[in-house]
XYZ file of C-alpha atoms in Angstrom:
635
model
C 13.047 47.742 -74.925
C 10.609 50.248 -73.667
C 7.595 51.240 -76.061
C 4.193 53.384 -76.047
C 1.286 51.458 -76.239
C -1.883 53.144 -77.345
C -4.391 51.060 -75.773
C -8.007 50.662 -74.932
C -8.231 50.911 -70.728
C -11.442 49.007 -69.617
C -13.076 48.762 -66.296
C -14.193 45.333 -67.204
C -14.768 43.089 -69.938
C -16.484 44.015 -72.742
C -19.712 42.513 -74.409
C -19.336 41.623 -77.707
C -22.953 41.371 -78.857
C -25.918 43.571 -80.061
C -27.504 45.089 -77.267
C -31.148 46.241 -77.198
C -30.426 49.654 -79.194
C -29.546 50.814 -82.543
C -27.513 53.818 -82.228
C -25.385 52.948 -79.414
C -21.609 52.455 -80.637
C -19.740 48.745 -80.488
C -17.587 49.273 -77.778
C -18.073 51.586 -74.646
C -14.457 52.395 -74.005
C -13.049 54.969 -71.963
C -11.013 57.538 -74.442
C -7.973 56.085 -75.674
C -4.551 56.715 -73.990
C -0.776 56.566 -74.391
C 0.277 53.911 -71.174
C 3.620 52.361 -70.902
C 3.897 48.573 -72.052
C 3.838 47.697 -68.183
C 0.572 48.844 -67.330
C -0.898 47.878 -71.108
C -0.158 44.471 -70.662
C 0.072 43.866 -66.575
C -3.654 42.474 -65.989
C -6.670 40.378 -67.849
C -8.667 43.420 -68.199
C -5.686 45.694 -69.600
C -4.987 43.234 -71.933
C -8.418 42.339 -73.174
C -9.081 46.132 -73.544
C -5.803 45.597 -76.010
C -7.209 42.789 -77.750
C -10.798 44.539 -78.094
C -9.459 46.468 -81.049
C -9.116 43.488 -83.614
C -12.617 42.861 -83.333
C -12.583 46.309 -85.115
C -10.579 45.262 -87.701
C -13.557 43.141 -88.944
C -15.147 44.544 -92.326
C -18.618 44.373 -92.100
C -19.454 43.223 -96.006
C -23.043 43.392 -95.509
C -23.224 47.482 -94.776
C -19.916 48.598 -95.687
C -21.355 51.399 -98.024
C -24.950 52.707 -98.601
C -25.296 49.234 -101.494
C -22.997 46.964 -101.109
C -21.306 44.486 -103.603
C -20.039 41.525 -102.343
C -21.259 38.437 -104.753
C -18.900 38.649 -107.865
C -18.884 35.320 -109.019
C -21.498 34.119 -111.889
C -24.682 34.681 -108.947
C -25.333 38.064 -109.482
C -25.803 41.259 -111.726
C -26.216 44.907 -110.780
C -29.041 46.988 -112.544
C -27.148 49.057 -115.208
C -28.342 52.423 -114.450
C -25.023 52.898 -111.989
C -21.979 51.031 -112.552
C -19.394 51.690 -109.469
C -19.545 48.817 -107.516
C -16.661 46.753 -107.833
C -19.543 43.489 -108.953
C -19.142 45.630 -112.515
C -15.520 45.952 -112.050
C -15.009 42.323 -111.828
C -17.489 41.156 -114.967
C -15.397 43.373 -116.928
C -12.032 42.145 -116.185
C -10.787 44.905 -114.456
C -10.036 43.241 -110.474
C -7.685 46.948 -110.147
C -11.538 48.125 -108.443
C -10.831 46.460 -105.240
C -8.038 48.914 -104.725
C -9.508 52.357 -103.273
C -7.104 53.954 -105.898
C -9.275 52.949 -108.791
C -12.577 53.288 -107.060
C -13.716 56.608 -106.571
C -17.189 55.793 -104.806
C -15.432 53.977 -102.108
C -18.207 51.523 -102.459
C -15.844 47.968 -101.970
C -15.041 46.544 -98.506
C -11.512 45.672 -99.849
C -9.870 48.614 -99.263
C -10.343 52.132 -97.788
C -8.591 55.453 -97.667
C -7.591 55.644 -93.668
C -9.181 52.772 -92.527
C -9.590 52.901 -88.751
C -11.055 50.949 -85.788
C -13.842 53.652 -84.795
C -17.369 52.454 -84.933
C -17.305 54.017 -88.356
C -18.561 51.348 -91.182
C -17.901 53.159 -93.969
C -14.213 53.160 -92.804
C -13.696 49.444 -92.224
C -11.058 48.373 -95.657
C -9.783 44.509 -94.739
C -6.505 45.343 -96.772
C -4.953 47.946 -94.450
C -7.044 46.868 -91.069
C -6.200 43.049 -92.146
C -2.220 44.378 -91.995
C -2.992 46.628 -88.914
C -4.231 43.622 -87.090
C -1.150 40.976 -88.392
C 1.128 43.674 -85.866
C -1.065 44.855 -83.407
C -1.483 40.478 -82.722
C 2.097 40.325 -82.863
C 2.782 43.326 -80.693
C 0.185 41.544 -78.139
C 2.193 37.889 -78.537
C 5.335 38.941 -78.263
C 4.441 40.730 -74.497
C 2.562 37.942 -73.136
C 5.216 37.618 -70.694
C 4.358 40.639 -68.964
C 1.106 39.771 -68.271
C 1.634 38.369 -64.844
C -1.490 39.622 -63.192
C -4.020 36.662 -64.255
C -4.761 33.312 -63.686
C -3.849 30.275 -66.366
C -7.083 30.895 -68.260
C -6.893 34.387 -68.937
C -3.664 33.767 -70.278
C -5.203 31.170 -72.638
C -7.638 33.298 -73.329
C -5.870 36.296 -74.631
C -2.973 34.207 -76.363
C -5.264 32.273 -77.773
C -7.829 35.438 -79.369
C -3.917 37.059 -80.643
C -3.070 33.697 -82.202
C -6.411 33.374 -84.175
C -6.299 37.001 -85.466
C -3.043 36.261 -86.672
C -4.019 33.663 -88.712
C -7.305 34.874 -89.536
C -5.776 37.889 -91.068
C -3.640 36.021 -93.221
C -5.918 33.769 -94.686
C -8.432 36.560 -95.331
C -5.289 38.021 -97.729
C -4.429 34.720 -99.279
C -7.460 33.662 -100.374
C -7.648 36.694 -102.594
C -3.683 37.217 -103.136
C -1.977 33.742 -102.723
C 0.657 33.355 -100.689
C 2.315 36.064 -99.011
C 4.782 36.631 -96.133
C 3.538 35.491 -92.898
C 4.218 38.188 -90.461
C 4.832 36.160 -87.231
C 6.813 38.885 -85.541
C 6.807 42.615 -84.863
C 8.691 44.401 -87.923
C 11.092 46.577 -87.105
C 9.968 50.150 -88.393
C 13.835 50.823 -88.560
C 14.969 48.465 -90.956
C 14.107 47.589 -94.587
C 11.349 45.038 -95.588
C 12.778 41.533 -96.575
C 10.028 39.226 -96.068
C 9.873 36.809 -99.398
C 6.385 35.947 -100.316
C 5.575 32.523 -99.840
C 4.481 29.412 -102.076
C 0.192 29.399 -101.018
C 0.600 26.129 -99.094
C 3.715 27.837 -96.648
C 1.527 30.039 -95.945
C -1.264 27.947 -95.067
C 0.756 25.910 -92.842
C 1.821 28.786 -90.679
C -1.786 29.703 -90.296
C -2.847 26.309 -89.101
C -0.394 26.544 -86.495
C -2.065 29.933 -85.172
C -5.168 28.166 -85.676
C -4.874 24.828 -84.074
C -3.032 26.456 -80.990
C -5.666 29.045 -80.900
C -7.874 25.908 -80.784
C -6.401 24.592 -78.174
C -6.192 27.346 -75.719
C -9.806 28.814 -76.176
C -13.304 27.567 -74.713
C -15.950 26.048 -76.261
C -18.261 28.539 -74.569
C -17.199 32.023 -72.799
C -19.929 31.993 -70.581
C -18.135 29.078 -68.554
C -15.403 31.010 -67.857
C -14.407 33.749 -65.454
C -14.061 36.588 -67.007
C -16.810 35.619 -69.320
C -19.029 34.747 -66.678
C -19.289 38.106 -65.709
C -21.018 39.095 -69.321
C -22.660 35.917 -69.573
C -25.178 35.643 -72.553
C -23.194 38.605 -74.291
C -20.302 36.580 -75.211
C -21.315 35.549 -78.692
C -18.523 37.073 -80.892
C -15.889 36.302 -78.877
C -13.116 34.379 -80.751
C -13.965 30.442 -79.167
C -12.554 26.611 -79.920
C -15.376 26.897 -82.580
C -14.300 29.074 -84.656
C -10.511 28.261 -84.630
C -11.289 24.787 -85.826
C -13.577 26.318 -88.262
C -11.106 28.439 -89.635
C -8.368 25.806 -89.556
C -9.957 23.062 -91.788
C -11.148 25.953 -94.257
C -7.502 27.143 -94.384
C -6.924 23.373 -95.175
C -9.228 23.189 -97.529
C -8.493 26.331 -99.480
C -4.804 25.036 -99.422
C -5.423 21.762 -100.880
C -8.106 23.092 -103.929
C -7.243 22.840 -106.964
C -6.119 26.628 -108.062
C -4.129 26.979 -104.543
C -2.114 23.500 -105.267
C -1.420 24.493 -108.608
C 0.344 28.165 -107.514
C 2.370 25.794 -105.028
C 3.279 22.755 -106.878
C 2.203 23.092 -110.122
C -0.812 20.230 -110.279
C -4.041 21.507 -110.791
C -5.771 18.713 -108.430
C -6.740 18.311 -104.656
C -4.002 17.909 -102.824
C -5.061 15.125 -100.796
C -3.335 15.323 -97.561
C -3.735 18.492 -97.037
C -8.118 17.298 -97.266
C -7.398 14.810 -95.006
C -6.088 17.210 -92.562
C -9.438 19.764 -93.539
C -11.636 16.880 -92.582
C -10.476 15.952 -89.496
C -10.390 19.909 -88.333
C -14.489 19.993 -89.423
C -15.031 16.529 -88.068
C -13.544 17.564 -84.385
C -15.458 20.347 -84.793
C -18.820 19.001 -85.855
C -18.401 16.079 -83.486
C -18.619 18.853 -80.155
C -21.458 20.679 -81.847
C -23.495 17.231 -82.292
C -22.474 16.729 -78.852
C -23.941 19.796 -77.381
C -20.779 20.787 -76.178
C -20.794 24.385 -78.082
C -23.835 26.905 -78.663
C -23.659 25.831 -82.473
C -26.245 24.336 -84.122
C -28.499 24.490 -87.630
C -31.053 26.381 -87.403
C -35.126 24.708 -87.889
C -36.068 26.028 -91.438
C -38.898 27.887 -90.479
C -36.058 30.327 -88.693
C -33.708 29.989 -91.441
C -33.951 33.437 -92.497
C -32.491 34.701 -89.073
C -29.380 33.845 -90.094
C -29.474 37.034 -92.324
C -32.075 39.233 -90.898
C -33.965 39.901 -87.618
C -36.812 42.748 -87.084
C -39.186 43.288 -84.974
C -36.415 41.865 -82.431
C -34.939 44.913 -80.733
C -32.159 45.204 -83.235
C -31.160 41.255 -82.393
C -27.842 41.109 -84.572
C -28.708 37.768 -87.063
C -26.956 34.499 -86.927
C -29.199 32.445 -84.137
C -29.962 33.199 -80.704
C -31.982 31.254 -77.800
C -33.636 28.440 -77.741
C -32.897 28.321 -81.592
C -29.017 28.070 -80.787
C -26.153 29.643 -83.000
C -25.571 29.171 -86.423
C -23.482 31.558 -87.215
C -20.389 30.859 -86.088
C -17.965 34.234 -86.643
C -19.613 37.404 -87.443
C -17.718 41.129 -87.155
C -19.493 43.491 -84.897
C -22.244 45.955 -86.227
C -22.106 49.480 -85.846
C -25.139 50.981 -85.901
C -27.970 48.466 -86.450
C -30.274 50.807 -88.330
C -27.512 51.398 -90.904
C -28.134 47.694 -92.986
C -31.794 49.304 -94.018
C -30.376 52.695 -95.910
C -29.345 50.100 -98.955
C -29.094 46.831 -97.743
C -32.701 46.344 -97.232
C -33.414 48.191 -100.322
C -30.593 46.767 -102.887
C -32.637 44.390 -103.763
C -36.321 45.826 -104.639
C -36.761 46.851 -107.996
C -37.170 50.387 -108.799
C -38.956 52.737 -109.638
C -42.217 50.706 -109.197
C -42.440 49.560 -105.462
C -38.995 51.596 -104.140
C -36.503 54.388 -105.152
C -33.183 54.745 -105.754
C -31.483 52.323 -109.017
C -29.193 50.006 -107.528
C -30.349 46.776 -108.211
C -28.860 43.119 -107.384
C -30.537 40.179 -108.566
C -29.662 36.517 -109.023
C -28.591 35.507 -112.550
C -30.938 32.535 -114.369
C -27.572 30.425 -114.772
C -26.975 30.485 -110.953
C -30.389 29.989 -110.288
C -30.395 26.502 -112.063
C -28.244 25.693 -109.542
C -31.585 25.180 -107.430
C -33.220 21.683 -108.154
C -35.986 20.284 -107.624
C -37.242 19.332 -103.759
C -36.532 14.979 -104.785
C -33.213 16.319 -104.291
C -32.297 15.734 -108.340
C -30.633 18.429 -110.337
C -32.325 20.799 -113.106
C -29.621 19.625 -116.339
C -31.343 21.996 -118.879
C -33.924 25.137 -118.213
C -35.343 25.077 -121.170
C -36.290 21.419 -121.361
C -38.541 19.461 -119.810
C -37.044 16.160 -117.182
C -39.236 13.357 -116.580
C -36.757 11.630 -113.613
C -36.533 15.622 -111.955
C -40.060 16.282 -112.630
C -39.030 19.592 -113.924
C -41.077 21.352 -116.820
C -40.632 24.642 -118.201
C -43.972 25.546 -118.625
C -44.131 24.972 -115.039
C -40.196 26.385 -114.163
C -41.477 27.267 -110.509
C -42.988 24.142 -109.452
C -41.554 21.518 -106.826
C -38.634 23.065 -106.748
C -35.977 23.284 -103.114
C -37.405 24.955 -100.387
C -34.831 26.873 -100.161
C -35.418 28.692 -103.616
C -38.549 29.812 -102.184
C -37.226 31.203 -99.160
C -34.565 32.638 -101.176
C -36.067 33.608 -104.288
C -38.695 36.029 -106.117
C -40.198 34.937 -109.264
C -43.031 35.897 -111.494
C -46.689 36.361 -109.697
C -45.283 36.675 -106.324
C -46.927 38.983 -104.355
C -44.225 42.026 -103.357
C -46.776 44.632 -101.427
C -48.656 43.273 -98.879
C -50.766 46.496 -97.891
C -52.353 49.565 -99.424
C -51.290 51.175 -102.738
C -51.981 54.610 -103.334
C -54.366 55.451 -105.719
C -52.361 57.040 -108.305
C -50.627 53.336 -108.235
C -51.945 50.953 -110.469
C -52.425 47.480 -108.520
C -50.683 45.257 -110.563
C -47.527 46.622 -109.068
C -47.653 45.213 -105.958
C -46.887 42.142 -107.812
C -43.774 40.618 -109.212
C -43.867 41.164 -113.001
C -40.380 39.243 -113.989
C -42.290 38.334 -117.578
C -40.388 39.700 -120.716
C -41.263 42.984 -120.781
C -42.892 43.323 -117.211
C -42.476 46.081 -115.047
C -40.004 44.530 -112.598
C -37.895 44.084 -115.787
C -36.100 47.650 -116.397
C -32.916 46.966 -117.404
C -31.804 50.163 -115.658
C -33.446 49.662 -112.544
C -35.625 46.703 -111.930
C -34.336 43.031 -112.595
C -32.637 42.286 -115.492
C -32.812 38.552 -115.609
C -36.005 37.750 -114.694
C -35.556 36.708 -110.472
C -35.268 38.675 -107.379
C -33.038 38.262 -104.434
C -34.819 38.019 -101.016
C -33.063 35.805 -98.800
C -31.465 39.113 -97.127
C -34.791 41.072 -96.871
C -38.330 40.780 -95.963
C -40.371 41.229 -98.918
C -41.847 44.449 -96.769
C -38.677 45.697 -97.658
C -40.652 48.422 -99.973
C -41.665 52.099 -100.153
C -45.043 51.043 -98.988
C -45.247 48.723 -96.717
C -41.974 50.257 -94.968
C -40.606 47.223 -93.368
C -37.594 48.475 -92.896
C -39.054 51.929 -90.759
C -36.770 52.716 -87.578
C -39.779 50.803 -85.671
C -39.366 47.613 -87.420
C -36.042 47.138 -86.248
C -34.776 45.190 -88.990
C -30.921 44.542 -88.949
C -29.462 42.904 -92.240
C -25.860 41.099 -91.501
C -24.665 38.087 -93.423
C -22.008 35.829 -91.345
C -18.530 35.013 -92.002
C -19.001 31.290 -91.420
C -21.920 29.432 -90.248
C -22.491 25.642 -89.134
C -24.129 24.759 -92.611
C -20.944 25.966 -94.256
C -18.908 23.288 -92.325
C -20.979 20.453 -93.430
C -20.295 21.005 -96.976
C -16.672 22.121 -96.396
C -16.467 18.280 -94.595
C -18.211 16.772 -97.519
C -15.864 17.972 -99.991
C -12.641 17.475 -97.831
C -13.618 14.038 -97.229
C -14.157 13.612 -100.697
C -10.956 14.818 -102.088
C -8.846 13.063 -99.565
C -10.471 9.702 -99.031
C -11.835 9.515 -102.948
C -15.409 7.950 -102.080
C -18.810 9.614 -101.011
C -19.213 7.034 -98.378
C -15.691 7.686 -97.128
C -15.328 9.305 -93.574
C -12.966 10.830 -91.049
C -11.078 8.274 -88.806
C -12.774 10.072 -86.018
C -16.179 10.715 -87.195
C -19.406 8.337 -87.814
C -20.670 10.989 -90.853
C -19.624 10.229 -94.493
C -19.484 13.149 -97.007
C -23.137 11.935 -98.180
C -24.415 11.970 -94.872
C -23.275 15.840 -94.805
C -24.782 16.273 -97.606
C -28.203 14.918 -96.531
C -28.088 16.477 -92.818
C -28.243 20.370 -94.672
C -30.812 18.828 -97.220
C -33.090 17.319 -94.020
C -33.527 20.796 -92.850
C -34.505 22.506 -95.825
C -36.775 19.085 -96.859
C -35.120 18.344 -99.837
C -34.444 14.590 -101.188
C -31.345 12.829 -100.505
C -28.616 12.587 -103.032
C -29.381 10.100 -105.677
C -27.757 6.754 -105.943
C -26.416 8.147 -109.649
C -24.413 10.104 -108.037
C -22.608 8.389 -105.320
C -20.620 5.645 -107.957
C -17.766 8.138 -108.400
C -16.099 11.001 -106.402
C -16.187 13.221 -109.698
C -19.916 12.785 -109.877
C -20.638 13.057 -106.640
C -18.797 16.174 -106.437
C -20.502 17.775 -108.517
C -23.721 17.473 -106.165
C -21.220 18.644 -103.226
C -20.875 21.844 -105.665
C -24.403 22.265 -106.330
C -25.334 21.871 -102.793
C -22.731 24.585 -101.569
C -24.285 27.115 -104.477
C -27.866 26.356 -102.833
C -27.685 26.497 -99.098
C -24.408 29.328 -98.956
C -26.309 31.441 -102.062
C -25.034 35.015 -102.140
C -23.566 35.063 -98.969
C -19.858 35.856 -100.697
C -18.804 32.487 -101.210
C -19.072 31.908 -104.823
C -16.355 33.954 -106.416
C -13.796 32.237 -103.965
C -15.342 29.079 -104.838
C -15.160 29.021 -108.570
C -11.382 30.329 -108.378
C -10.248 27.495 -105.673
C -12.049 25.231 -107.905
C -10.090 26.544 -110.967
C -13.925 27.168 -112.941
C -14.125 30.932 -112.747
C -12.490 31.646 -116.170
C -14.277 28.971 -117.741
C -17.803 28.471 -119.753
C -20.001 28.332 -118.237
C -19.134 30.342 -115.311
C -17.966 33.003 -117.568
C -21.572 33.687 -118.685
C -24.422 35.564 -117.107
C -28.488 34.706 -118.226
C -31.854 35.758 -117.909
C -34.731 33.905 -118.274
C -37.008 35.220 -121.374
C -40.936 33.776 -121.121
C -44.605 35.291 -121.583
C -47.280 34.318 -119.292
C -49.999 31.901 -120.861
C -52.886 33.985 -119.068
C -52.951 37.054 -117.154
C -52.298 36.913 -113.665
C -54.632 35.157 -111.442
C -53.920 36.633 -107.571
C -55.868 33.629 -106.146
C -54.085 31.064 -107.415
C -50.171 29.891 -106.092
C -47.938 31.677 -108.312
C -45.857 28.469 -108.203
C -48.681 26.798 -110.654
C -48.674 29.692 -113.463
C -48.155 28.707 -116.516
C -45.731 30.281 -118.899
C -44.698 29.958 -122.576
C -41.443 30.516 -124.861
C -39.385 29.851 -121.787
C -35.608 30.618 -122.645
C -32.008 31.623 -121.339
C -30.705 35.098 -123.019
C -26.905 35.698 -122.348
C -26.757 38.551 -121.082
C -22.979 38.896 -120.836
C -19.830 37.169 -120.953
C -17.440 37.924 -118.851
C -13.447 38.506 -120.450
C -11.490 36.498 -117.925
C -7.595 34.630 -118.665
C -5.580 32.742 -116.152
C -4.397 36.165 -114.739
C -8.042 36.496 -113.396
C -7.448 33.585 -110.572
C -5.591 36.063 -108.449
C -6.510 39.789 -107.663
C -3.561 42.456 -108.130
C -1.676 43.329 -105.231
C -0.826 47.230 -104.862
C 1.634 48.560 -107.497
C 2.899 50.635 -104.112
C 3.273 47.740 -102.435
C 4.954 45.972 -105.049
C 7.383 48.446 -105.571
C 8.825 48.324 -101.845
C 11.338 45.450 -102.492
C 12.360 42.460 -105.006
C 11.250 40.157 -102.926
C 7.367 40.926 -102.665
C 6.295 40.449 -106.328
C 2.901 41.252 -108.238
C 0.680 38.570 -109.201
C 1.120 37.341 -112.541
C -0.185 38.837 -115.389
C -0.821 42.070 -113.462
């Protein structure tokens, strides 16, 4: 059977990394053309030009719109003076927002009206381009035979990109959906759709396959192959070994939680084979990057930051380069660098005193006590004092993780580093998060008392202008990165060998030692001995831990559904912190040792959520097409 392929023609391989510009678009492709099967598919470079597009098919969460709303778990709350992104949608009950249909900002990265794979970001929807992708891998699989032009390994190579697209694409849709038919073939656009949706854990299988095949046909590193040798240094996004065993043990893992068991047999537990099979996936994976065998590894602290942001860096896309190594390991391509600082960069400055515009994120109190204190032990109650944590709320800033002050703007920290003008009064170059301060406008400042920084540099301001067109700053948050697969290992190992000390077979790591390699770099205290006598107890720490280090980078909403907690208290609820300084502010002194009074949480909100709310709607349009492909429940 003859077709039309539209394909991509290259001259040679393509690089699929920033380069040195801003404006310059993803892919330099010759204009696209209609080319008979034959010639689409005959060589390496034909074929990769064919495979370029999924690449494309990548939402970029971080600069999908001009703000952008991707934390909808209990992390985050959006300044009230707008209300369209689909963060509002969610914490009032209504999950219909992800579909473009009921969104008339087009502000979600869920779903777009003609969704295409241009360099356009705005147009980049993961419901249709996820679909788009499921055939145009199939359409590439099923003609591998006529790629007869190329040696062994470019064979591998393409197969193995198809195979990890087609899985990719799936699980992207499941995790949100629940099981669904897995398209493994081309459908024919002749004949009526049939496909039964399937129980979550079908589904996941099928994926693993396309994973753990993908795993075993790609390389650990492009650059030490041919075709990638002739880009080498510019092969970073390319689908490798990495990232197929990264996505398999996740797919694992998301299959064997809690919420995803229960939709496919009906217990509302780990399942714990399928853990087992999560933690050996990580462990293979973990064991290679320990090894030096991959580019992948954590990144020093004091660089921690470039995982989300670079500037002054010639538009460097974020996630780890040089001597630093990788730690992101799969991130979508960027299009236009210089796009992430129209609302990224600003999203999270309050308004109106230090930047315009009133779109506002900022980290909820009750997701912030999720950050303990730097001995490693666990904040149980904000409002009361802990002699074994050391924690005191007159003193809620002190000794606490690292991480929360890399991540994290409180009260007395210094916002504006250079000049005011005169008509602005100086105490607004600092952070006041008191009650009543001036970062506090419920409309558009912070309403619970913190600021969110871990995406921006705190120049990130109308005066200071760190994110200027000279400053080069480019905002992208990853997909998956190294630290991620620690804690994914900790908590497989955990659910399928029931101990803290337990370990893969294959691996000399226990799920505690996972723990404490992500808590080394950020020099926080091991886990405590009270926690390691149980796997529930110690769990909880594997929870915490995952809240901490993966903070706002989308996880969180995901999590507390897998984990069956997003429809109950307290995940439900969203704080502030309510306090009055003890003295006025002192600019010499560390903001960390201010003293505050009447320290409290306010609930601001409480979100409406029943079972229903575990699984997003699926397209009444969609649902419609045949018997077989049913709506979620409740919906």
């Amino acid at each position: 059977m003859n077709r039309n392929i539209k394909i991509i023609v290259l001259s040679g391989m393509i690089s699929l990394v920033s380069g040195t510009f801003s404006c310059k678009k993803y892919l330099d492709k010759s204009p696209e053309s209609i080319v008979s099967e034959k010639t689409a598919f005959k060589d390496f470079t034909n074929f990769q030009g064919y495979t370029e597009e999924l690449y494309n098919c990548i939402p970029d969460f971080t600069n999908r719109y001009w703000t952008n709303s991707w934390n909808w778990g209990d992390d985050e709350i959006q300044s009230s003076a707008l209300n369209f992104h689909f963060v509002n949608k969610i914490d009032n009950g209504d999950f219909w927002g992800w579909q473009r249909e009921f969104d008339g900002w087009g502000a979600g990265w869920m779903d777009v009206n003609n969704a295409n794979t241009n360099d356009d970001r705005f147009s980049k929807g993961l419901w249709p381009l996820a679909w788009y992708g499921i055939r145009k891998a199939n359409l590439g699989l099923e003609n591998m035979n006529l790629l007869t032009n190329a040696t062994d390994e470019e064979r591998n190579l393409i197969k193995g990109q198809l195979l990890f697209f087609r899985g990719w694409f799936h699980f992207q849709l499941m995790q949100y959906f629940g099981g669904l038919p897995y398209i493994d073939k081309v459908l024919p656009a002749d004949q009526d759709l049939r496909s039964p949706r399937l129980k979550y854990q079908e589904c996941a299988e099928k994926a693993a396959a396309d994973f753990r095949e993908a795993a075993d046909l790609l390389p650990l590193n492009w650059d030490n192959t041919g075709p990638g040798g002739r880009t080498p240094g510019k092969n970073q996004l390319r689908i490798d070994k990495t990232m197929a065993l990264g996505y398999l043990g996740k797919n694992y893992l998301w299959a064997g939680s809690p919420l995803m068991n229960y939709e496919s047999t009906g217990s509302r537990t780990y399942n714990v084979e399928l853990c087992k099979k999560a933690a050996a996936a990580f462990a293979e994976l973990l064991k290679l990057s320990e090894s030096g065998q991959t580019p992948y590894k954590l990144l020093p602290f004091n660089r921690y930051y470039t995982n989300f942001y670079t500037f002054g860096q010639n538009w460097q896309m974020p996630g780890g380069s040089g001597s630093d190594g990788l730690e992101a390991i799969f991130r979508g391509p960027y299009w236009d660098a210089h796009g992430s600082t129209y609302g990224t960069a600003k999203q999270y400055t309050p308004g109106p005193t230090i930047e315009e515009g009133n779109v506002v994120f900022a980290p909820t109190a009750n997701y912030i006590n999720n950050y303990g204190m730097k001995n490693g032990l666990p904040i149980t109650n904000s409002a009361q004092a802990d002699a074994e944590s050391g924690y005191d709320p007159q003193y809620p800033w002190r000794n606490r993780d690292p991480r929360f002050y890399n991540d994290i703007v409180f009260d007395g920290i210094k916002l504006v580093k250079g000049s005011l003008p005169s008509t602005v009064p100086d105490f607004n170059r600092y952070a006041n998060l008191f009650t009543g301060g001036s970062s506090r406008d419920e409309r558009v400042g912070s309403r619970t008392g913190y600021l969110l920084y871990k995406f921006t540099p705190i120049t990130s301001n109308k005066f200071d202008q760190g994110y200027a067109y000279g400053q080069n700053l480019n905002i992208k948050v990853p997909y998956m990165r190294l630290a991620d697969i620690y804690l994914m290992y900790a908590e497989a190992v955990t659910a399928g060998y029931s101990s803290p000390s337990a370990k893969d077979p294959s691996y000399a790591k226990s799920a505690v030692d996972a723990i404490n390699v992500i808590r080394d770099r950020a020099g926080v205290g091991h886990v405590a001995a009270k926690f390691l006598g149980s796997p529930d107890e110690f769990m909880k720490e594997v929870r915490r831990e995952r809240a901490v280090e993966l903070s706002f980078e989308g996880h969180r909403f995901n999590d507390l559904r897998r984990w069956l907690q997003l429809i109950e208290l307290p995940y439900t609820l969203k704080t502030s912190i309510e306090f009055d300084r003890a003295s006025p502010l002192d600019p010499s002194k560390d903001p960390k040792d201010n003293r505050v009074v009447n320290f409290r949480e306010r609930t601001i909100l409480q979100r409406p959520f029943s079972e229903k709310h575990y699984w997003l709607p699926l397209k009444r349009a969609d649902v419609s097409l045949y018997a077989e492909f049913k709506q979620n429940p409740g919906w």
